[in-house]
JSON list of C-alpha atoms in Angstrom, two decimals:
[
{"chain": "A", "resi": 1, "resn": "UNK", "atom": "CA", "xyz": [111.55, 9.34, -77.01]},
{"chain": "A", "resi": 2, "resn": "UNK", "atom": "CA", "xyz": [113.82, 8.94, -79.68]},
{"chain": "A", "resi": 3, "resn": "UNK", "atom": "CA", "xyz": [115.05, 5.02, -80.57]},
{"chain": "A", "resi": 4, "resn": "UNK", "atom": "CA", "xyz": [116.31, 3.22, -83.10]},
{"chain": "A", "resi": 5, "resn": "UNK", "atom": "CA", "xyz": [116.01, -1.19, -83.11]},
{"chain": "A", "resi": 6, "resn": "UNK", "atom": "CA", "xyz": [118.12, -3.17, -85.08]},
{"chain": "A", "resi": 7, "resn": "UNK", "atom": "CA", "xyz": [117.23, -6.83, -85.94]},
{"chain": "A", "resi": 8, "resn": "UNK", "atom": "CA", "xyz": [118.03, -9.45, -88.98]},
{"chain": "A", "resi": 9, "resn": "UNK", "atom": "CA", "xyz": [121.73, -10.58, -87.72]},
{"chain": "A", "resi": 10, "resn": "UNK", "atom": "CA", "xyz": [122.22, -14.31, -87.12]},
{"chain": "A", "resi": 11, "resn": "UNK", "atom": "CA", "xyz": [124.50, -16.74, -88.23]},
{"chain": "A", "resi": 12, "resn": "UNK", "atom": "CA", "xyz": [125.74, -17.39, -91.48]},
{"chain": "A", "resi": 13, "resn": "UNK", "atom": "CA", "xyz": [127.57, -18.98, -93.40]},
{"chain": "A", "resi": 14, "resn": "UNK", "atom": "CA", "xyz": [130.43, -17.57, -95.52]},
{"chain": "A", "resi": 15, "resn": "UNK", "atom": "CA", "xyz": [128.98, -16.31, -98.74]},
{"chain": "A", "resi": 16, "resn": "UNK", "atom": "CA", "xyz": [125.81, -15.97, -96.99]},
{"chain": "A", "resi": 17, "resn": "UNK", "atom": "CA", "xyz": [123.22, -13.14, -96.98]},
{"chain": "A", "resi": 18, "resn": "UNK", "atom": "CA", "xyz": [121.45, -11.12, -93.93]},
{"chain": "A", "resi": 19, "resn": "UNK", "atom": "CA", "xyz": [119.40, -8.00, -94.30]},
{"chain": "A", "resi": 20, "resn": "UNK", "atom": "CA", "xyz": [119.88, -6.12, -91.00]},
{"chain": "A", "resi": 21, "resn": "UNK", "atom": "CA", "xyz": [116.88, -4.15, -90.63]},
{"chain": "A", "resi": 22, "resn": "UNK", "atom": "CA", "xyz": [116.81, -0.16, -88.47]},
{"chain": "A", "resi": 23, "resn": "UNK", "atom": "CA", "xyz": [113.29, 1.05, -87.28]},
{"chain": "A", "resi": 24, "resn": "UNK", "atom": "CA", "xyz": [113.01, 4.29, -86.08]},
{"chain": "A", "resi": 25, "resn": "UNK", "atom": "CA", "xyz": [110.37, 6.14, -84.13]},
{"chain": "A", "resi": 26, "resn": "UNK", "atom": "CA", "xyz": [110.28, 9.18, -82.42]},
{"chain": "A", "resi": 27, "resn": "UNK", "atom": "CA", "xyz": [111.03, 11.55, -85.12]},
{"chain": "A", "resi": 28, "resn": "UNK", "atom": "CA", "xyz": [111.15, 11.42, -88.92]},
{"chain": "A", "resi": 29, "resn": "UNK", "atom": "CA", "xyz": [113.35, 9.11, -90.37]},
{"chain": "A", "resi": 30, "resn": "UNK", "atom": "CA", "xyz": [113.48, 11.49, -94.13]},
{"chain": "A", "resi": 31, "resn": "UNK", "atom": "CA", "xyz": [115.31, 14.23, -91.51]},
{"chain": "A", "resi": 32, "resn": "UNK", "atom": "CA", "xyz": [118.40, 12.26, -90.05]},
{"chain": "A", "resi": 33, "resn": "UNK", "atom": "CA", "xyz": [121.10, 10.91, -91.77]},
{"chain": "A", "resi": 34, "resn": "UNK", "atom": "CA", "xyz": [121.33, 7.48, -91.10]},
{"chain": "A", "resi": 35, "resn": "UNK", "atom": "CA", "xyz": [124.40, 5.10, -90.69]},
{"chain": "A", "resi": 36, "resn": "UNK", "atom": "CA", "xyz": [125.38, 1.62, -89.97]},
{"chain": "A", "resi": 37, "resn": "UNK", "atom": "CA", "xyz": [128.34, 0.76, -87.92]},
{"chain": "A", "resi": 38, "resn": "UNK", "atom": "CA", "xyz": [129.86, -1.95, -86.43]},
{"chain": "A", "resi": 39, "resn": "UNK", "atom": "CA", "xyz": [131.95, -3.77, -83.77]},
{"chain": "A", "resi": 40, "resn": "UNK", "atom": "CA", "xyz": [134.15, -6.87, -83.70]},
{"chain": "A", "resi": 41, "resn": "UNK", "atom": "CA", "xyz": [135.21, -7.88, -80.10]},
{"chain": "A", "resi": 42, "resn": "UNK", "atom": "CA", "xyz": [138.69, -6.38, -79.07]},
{"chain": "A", "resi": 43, "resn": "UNK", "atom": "CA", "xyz": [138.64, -4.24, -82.12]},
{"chain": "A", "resi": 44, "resn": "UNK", "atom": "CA", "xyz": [136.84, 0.01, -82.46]},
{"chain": "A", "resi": 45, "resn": "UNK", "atom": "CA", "xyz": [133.56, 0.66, -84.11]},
{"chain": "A", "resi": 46, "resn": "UNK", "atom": "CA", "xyz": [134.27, 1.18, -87.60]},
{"chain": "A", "resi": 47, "resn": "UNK", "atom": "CA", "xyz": [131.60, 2.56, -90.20]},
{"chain": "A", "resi": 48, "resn": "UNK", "atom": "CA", "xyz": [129.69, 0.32, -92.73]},
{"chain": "A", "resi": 49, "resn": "UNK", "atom": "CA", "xyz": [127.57, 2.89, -94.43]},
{"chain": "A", "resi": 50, "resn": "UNK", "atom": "CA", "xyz": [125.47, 5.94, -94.16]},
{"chain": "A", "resi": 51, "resn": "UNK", "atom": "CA", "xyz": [122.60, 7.50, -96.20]},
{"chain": "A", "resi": 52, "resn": "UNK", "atom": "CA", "xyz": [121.73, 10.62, -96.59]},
{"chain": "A", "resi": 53, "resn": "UNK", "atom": "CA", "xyz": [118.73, 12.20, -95.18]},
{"chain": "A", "resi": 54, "resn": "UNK", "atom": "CA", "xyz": [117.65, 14.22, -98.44]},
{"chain": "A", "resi": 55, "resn": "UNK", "atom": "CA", "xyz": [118.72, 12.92, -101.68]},
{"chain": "A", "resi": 56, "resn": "UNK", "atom": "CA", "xyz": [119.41, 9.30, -100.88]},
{"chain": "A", "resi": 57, "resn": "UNK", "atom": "CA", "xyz": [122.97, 9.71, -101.49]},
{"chain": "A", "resi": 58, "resn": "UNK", "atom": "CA", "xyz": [124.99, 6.44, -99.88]},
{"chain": "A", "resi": 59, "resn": "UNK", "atom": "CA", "xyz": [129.00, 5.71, -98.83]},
{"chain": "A", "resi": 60, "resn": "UNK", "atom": "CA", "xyz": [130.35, 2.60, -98.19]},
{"chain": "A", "resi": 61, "resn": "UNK", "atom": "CA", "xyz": [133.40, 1.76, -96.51]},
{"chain": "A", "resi": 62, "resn": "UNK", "atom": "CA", "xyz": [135.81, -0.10, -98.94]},
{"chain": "A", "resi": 63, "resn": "UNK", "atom": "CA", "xyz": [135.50, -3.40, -97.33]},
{"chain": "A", "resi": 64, "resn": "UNK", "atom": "CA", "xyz": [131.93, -4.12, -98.07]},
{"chain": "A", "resi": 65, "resn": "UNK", "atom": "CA", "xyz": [131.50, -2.21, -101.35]},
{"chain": "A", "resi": 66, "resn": "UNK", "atom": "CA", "xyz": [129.59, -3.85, -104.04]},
{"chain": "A", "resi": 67, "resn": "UNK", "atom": "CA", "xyz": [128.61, -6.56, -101.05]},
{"chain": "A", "resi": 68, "resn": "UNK", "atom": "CA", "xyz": [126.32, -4.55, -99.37]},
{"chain": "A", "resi": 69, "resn": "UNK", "atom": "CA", "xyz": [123.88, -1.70, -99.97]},
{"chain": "A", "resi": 70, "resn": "UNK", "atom": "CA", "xyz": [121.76, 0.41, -97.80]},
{"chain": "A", "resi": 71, "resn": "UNK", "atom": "CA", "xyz": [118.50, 1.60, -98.73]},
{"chain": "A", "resi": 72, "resn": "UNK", "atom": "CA", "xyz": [115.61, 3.62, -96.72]},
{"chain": "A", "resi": 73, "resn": "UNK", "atom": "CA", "xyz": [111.69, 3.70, -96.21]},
{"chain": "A", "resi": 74, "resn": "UNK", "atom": "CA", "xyz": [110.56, 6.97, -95.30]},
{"chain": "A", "resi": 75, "resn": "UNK", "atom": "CA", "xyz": [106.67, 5.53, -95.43]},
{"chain": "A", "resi": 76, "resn": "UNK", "atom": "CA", "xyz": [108.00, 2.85, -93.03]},
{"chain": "A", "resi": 77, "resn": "UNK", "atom": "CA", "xyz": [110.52, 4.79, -90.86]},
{"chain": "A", "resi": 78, "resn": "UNK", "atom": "CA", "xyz": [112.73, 2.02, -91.61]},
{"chain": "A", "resi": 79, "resn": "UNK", "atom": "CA", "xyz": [116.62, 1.84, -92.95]},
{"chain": "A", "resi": 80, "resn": "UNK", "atom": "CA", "xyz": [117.85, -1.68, -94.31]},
{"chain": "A", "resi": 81, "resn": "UNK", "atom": "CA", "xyz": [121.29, -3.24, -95.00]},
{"chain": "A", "resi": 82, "resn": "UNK", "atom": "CA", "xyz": [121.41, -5.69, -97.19]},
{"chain": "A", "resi": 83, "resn": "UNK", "atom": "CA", "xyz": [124.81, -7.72, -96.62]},
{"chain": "A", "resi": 84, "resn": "UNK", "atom": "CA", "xyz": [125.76, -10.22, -99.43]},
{"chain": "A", "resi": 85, "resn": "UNK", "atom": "CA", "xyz": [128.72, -12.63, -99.87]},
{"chain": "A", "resi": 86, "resn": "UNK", "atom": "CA", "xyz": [129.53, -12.36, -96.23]},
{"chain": "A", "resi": 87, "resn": "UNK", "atom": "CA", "xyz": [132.78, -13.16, -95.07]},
{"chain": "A", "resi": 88, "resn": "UNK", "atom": "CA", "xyz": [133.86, -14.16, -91.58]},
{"chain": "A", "resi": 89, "resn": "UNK", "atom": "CA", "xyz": [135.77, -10.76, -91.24]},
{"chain": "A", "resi": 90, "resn": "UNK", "atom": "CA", "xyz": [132.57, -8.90, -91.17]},
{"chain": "A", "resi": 91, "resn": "UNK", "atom": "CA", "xyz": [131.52, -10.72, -88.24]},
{"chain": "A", "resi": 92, "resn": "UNK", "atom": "CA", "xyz": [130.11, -8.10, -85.43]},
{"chain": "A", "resi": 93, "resn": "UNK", "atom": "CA", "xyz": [127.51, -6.35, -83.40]},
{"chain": "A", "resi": 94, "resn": "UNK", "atom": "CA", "xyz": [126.08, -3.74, -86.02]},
{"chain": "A", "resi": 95, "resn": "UNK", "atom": "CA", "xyz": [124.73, -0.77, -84.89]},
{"chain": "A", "resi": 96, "resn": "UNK", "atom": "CA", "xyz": [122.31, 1.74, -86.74]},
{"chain": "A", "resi": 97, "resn": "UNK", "atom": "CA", "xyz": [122.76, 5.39, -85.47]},
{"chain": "A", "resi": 98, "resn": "UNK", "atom": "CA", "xyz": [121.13, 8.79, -86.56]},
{"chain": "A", "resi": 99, "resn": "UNK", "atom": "CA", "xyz": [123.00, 11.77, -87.09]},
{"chain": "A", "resi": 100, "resn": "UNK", "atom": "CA", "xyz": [122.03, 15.36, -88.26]},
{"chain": "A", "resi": 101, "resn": "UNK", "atom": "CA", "xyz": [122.57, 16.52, -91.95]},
{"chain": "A", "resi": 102, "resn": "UNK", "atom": "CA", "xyz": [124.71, 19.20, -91.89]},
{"chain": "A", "resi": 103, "resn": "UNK", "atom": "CA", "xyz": [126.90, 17.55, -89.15]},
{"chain": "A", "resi": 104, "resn": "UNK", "atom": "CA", "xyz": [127.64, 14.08, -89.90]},
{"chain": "A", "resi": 105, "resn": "UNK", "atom": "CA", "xyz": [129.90, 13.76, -93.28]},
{"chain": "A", "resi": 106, "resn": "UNK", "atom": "CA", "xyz": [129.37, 10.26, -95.37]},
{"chain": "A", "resi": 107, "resn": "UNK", "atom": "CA", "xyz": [132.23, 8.90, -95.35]},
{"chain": "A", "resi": 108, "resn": "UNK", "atom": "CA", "xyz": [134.30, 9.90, -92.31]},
{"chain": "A", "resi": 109, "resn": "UNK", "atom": "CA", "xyz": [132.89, 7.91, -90.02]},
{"chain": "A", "resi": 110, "resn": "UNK", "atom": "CA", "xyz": [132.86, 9.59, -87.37]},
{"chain": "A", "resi": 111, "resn": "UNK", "atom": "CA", "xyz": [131.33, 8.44, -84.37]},
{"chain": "A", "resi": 112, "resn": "UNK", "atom": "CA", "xyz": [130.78, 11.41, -82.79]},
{"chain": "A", "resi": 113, "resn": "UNK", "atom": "CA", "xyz": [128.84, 12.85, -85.54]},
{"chain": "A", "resi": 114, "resn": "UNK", "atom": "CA", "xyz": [125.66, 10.62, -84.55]},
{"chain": "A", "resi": 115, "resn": "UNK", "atom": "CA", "xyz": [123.36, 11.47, -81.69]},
{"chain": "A", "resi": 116, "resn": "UNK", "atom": "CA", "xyz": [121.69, 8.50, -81.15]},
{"chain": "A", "resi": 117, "resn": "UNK", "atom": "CA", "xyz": [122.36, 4.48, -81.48]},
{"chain": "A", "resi": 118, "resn": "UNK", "atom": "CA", "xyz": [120.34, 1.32, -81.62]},
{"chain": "A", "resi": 119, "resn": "UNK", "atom": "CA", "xyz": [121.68, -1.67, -79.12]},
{"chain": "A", "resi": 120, "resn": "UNK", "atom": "CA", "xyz": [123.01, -3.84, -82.06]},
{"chain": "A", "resi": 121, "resn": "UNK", "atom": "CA", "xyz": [122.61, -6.87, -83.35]},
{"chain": "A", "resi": 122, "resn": "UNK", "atom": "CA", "xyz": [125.21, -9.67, -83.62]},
{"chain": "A", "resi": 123, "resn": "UNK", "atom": "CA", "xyz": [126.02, -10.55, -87.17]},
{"chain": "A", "resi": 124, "resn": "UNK", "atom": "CA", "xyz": [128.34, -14.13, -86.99]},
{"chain": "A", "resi": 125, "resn": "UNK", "atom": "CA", "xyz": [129.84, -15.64, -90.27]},
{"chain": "A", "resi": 126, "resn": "UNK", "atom": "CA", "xyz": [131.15, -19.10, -89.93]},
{"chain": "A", "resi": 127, "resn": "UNK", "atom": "CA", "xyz": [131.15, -22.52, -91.31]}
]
């Protein structure tokens, strides 16, 4: 059975940190690309960031560069997002999903590109 769990999110407060944390099991993690998503209420999934499956390449979407950064442990079958200086705009549920190279493209976002998602976890930044 494949599945992915998110945890980490809370609440925050603005300028705050969180590391969202992705385990994976049922397959292994080094052959999916991974990517992080997420969802405001009354608004579309939008991407975050993805990593590649091979070389460790990363994207971020332009809102949270140089705020957050993704990173991966193969040994651990784990992906992490690190979110710093949060601001109440990038409250959401965020999502990890796993997609196959070859299919998804970092960068586009594309939803459909990803075979399988985690249930979320909220992430709330407020004072």
């Amino acid at each position: 059975q494949l599945q992915l769990v998110e945890s980490g999110g809370g609440l925050v407060q603005p300028g705050g940190s969180l590391r969202l944390s992705c385990v994976v099991s049922g397959f292994p993690l080094e052959n999916y690309v991974i990517g992080w998503f997420r969802q405001a209420p009354g608004k579309e999934r939008e991407g975050v960031s993805c990593i590649s499956s091979s070389d460790g390449n990363t994207a971020y979407a332009d809102s949270v560069k140089g705020r957050f950064t993704i990173s991966r442990d193969n040994a651990k079958n784990t992906v992490y997002l690190q979110t710093n200086s949060l601001k109440p705009e990038d409250t959401g549920v965020y999502y990890c999903a796993a997609g196959q190279p070859g299919i998804v493209v970092l960068s586009t976002w594309d939803v459909l590109e990803y075979d399988y998602w985690g249930q979320g976890t909220q992430v709330t930044v407020s004072s």
